[in-house]
mmCIF file of C-alpha atoms and ligand atoms in Angstrom:
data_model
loop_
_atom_site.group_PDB
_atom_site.id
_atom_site.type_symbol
_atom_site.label_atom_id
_atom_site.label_comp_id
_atom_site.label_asym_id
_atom_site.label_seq_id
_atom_site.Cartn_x
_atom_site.Cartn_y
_atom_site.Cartn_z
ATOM 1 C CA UNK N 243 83.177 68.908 138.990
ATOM 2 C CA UNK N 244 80.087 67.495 138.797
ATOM 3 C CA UNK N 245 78.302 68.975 135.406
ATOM 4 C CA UNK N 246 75.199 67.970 132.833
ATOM 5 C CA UNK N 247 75.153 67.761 129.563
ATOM 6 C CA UNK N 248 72.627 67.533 126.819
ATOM 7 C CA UNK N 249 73.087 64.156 124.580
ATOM 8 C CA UNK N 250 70.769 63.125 121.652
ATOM 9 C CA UNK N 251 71.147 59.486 120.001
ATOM 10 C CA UNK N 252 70.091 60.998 116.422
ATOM 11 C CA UNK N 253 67.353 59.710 113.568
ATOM 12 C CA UNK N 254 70.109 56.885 112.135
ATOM 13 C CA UNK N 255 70.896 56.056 115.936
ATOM 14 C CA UNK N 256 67.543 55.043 116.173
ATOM 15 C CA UNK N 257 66.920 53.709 113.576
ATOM 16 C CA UNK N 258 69.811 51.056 113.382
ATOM 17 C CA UNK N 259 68.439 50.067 117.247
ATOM 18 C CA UNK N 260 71.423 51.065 118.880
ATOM 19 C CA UNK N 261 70.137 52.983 121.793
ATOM 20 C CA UNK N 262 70.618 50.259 124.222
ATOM 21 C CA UNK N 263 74.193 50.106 123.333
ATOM 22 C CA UNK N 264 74.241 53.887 123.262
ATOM 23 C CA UNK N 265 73.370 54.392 126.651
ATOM 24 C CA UNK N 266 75.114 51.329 128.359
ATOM 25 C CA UNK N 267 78.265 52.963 127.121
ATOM 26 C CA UNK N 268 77.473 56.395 129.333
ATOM 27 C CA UNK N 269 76.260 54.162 132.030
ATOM 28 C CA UNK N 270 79.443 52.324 131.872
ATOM 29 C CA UNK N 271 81.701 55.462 131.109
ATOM 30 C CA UNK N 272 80.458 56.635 134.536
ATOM 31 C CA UNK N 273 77.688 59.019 132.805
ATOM 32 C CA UNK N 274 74.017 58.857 134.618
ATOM 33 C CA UNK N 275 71.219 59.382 132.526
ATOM 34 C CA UNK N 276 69.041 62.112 134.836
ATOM 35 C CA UNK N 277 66.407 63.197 132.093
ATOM 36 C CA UNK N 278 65.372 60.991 129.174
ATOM 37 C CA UNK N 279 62.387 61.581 126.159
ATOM 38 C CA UNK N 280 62.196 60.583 122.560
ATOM 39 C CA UNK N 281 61.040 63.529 120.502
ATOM 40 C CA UNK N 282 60.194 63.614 116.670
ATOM 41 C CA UNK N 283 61.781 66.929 116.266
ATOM 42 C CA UNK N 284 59.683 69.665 113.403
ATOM 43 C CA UNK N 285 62.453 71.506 111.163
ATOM 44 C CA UNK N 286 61.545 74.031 113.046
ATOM 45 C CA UNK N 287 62.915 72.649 115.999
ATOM 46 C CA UNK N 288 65.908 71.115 114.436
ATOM 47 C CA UNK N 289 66.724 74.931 113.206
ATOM 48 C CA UNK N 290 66.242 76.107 116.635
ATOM 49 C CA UNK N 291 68.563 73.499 118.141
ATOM 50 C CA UNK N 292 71.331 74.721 115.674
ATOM 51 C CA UNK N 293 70.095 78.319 115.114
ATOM 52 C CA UNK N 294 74.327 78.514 115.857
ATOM 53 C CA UNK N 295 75.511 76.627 112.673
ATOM 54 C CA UNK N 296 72.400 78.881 110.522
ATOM 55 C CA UNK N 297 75.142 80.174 108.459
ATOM 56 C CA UNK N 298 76.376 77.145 107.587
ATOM 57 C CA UNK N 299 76.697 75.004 104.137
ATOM 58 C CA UNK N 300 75.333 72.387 106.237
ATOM 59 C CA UNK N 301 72.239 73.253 107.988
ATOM 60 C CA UNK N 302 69.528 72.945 105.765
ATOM 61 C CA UNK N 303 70.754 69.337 104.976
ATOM 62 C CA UNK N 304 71.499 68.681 109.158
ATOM 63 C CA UNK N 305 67.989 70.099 110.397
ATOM 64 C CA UNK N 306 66.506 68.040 107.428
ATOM 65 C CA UNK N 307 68.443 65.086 109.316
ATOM 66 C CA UNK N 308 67.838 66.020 112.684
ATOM 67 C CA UNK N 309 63.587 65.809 111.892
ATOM 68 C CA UNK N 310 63.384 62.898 109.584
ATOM 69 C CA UNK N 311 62.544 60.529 112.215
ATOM 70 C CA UNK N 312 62.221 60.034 116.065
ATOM 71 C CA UNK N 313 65.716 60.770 118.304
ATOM 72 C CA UNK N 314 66.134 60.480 121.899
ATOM 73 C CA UNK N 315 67.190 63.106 124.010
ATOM 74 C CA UNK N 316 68.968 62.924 127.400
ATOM 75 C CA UNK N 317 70.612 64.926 129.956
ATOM 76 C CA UNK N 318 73.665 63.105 131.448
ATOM 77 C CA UNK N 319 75.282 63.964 134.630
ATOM 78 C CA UNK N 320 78.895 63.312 136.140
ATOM 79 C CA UNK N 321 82.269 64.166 137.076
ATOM 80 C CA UNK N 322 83.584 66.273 133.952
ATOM 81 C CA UNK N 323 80.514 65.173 131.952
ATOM 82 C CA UNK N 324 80.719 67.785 129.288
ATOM 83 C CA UNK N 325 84.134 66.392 128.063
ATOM 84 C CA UNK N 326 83.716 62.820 129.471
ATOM 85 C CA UNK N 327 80.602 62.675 126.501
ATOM 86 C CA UNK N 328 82.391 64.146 123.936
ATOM 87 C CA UNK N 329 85.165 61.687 124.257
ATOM 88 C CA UNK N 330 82.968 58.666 124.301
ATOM 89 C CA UNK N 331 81.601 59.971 121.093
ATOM 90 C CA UNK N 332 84.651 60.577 119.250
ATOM 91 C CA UNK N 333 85.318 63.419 116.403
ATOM 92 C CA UNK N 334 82.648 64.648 114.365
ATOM 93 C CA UNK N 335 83.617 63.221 111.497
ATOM 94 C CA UNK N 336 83.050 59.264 112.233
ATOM 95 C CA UNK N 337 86.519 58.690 109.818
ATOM 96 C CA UNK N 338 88.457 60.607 112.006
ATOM 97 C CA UNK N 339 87.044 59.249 115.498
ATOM 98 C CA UNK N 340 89.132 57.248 117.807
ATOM 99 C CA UNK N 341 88.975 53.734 117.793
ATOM 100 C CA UNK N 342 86.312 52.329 120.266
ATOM 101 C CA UNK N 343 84.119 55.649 120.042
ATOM 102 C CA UNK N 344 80.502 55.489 119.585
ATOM 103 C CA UNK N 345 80.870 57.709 115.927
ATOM 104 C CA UNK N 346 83.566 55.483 114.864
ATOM 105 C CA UNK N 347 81.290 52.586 115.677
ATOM 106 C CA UNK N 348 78.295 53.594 113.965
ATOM 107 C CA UNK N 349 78.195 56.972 112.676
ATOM 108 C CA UNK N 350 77.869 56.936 108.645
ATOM 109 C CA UNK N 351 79.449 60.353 107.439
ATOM 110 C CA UNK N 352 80.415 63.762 108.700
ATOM 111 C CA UNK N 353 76.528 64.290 109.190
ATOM 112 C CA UNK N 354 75.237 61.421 110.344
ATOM 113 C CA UNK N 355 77.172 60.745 113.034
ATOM 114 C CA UNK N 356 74.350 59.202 115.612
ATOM 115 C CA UNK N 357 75.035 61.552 118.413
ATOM 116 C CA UNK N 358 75.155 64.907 119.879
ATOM 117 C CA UNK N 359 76.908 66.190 122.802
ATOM 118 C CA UNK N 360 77.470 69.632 124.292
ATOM 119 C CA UNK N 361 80.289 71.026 123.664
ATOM 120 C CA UNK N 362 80.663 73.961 126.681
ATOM 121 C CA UNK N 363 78.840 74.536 130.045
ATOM 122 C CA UNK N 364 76.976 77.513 128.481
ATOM 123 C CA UNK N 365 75.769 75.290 125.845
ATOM 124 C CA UNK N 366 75.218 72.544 127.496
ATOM 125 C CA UNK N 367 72.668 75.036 129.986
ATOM 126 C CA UNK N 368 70.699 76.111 126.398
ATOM 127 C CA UNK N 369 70.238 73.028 125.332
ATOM 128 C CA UNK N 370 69.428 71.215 128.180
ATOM 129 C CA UNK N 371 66.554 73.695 128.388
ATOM 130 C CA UNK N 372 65.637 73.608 125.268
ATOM 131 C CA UNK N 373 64.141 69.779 125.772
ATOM 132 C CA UNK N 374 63.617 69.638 129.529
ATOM 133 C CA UNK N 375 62.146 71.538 132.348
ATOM 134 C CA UNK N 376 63.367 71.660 136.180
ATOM 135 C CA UNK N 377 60.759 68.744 136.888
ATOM 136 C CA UNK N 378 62.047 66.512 134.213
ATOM 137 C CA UNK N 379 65.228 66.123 135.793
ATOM 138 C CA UNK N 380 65.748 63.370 138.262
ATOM 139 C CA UNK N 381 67.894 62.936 140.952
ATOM 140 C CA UNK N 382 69.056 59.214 142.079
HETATM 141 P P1 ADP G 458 79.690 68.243 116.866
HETATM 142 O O1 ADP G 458 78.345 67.545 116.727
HETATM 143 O O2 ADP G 458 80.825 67.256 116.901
HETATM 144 O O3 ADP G 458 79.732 69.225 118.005
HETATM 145 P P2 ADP G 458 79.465 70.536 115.076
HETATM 146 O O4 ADP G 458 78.887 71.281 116.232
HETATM 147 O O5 ADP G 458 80.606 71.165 114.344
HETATM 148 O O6 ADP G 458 79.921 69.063 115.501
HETATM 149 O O7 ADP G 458 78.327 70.280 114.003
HETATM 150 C C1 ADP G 458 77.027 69.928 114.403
HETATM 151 C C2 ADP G 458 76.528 68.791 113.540
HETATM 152 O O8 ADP G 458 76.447 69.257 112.181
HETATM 153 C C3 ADP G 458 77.469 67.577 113.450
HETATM 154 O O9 ADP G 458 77.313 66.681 114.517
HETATM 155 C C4 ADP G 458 77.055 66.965 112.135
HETATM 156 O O10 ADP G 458 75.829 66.236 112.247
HETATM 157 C C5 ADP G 458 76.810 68.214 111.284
HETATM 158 N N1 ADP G 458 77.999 68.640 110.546
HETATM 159 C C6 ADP G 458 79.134 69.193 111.049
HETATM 160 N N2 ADP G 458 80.020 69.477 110.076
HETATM 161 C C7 ADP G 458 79.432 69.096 108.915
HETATM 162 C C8 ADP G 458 79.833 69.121 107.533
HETATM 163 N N3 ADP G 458 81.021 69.612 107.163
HETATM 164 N N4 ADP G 458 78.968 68.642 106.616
HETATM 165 C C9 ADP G 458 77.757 68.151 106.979
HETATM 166 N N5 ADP G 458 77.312 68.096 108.251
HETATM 167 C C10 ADP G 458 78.141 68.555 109.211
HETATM 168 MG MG1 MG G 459 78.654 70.979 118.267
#
C-alpha cells in the first residue's frame, strides 16, 4: 500500500553534512521525497512534535536537541513507507541498530540518533501536518 511518512534528518544530521547521503539512501530504498523544508525548530515546537513522550525522563533534554540547530523535514512516500523508513533507520538506540542502517552509521547515542521516522499511519497523518500543508506536497 502506498503510504507517507514524516522523516526529519535531526540537528547532528545536519550538522555532520550528511543529508545528501541521508536522502540518497530513501531514494535508493525506493522512498520518494514528496515534501521537503529545513526548519530551525523553537522548543516550543520541538515540545509540540513530542507533546507524546511529555512524561518522559527524556524530553526536556530531546526538545532541547530537537531546537539547537536547523533539521530538515520531509514527507516520504512508497509502497509500505511507514515501515520501509523505519527499517532504513535502524533501532533507536544507534548501538543496537542493524548493520548498514542510517543510526548505526551515524547516530551518536540513544538521543542523538540523526533521524526521525513515523512510527504508525495515525502518526505519521499528525506529523506530516504538523510541518506541511496540502500544497506543499508534490506529486511526480
Ligand atoms: P524513535 O525515534 O525510534 O521512534 P522514540 O519514539 O521512543 O524513538 O523516542 C523519540 C526520540 O526520543 C528518539 O528518537 C530519541 O531521540 C529520544 N529518546 C528515546 N529514548 C530515549 C532515552 N532513553 N534517552 C534519551 N533520549 C531518548
Ligand atoms: Mg517514535
Amino acid at each position: 500500500m502506498i503510504e507517507r511518512t514524516l522523516s526529519i534528518i535531526k540537528p547532528d544530521g545536519v550538522k555532520k553534512k550528511i543529508i545528501g547521503d541521508i536522502i540518497g539512501r530513501f531514494e535508493k530504498g525506493g522512498l520518494k521525497v514528496v515534501a521537503m523544508r529545513m526548519v530551525h525548530m523553537s522548543k516550543r515546537e520541538a515540545e509540540g512534535f513530542y507533546a507524546v513522550h511529555k512524561d518522559k525522563p527524556f524530553y526536556s533534554s530531546l526538545t532541547d536537541f530537537m531546537s539547537s540547530g536547523p533539521a530538515v523535514v520531509m514527507i516520504l512516500e512508497g509502497d509500505g513507507a511507514i515501515a520501509k523508513n523505519r527499517q532504513l533507520m535502524g533501532a533507536t538506540d544507534p548501538k543496537k541498530a542493524d548493520a548498514g542502517t542510517i543510526r548505526a552509521a551515524y547516530g551518536t547515542s540513544i538521543e542523538v540518533n540523526t533521524v526521525h521516522g513515523s512510527d504508525a499511519p495515525e502518526t505519521a497523518a499528525t506529523e506530516t501536518a504538523y510541518f506541511f500543508s496540502d500544497i506543499e506536497r508534490f506529486t511526480y
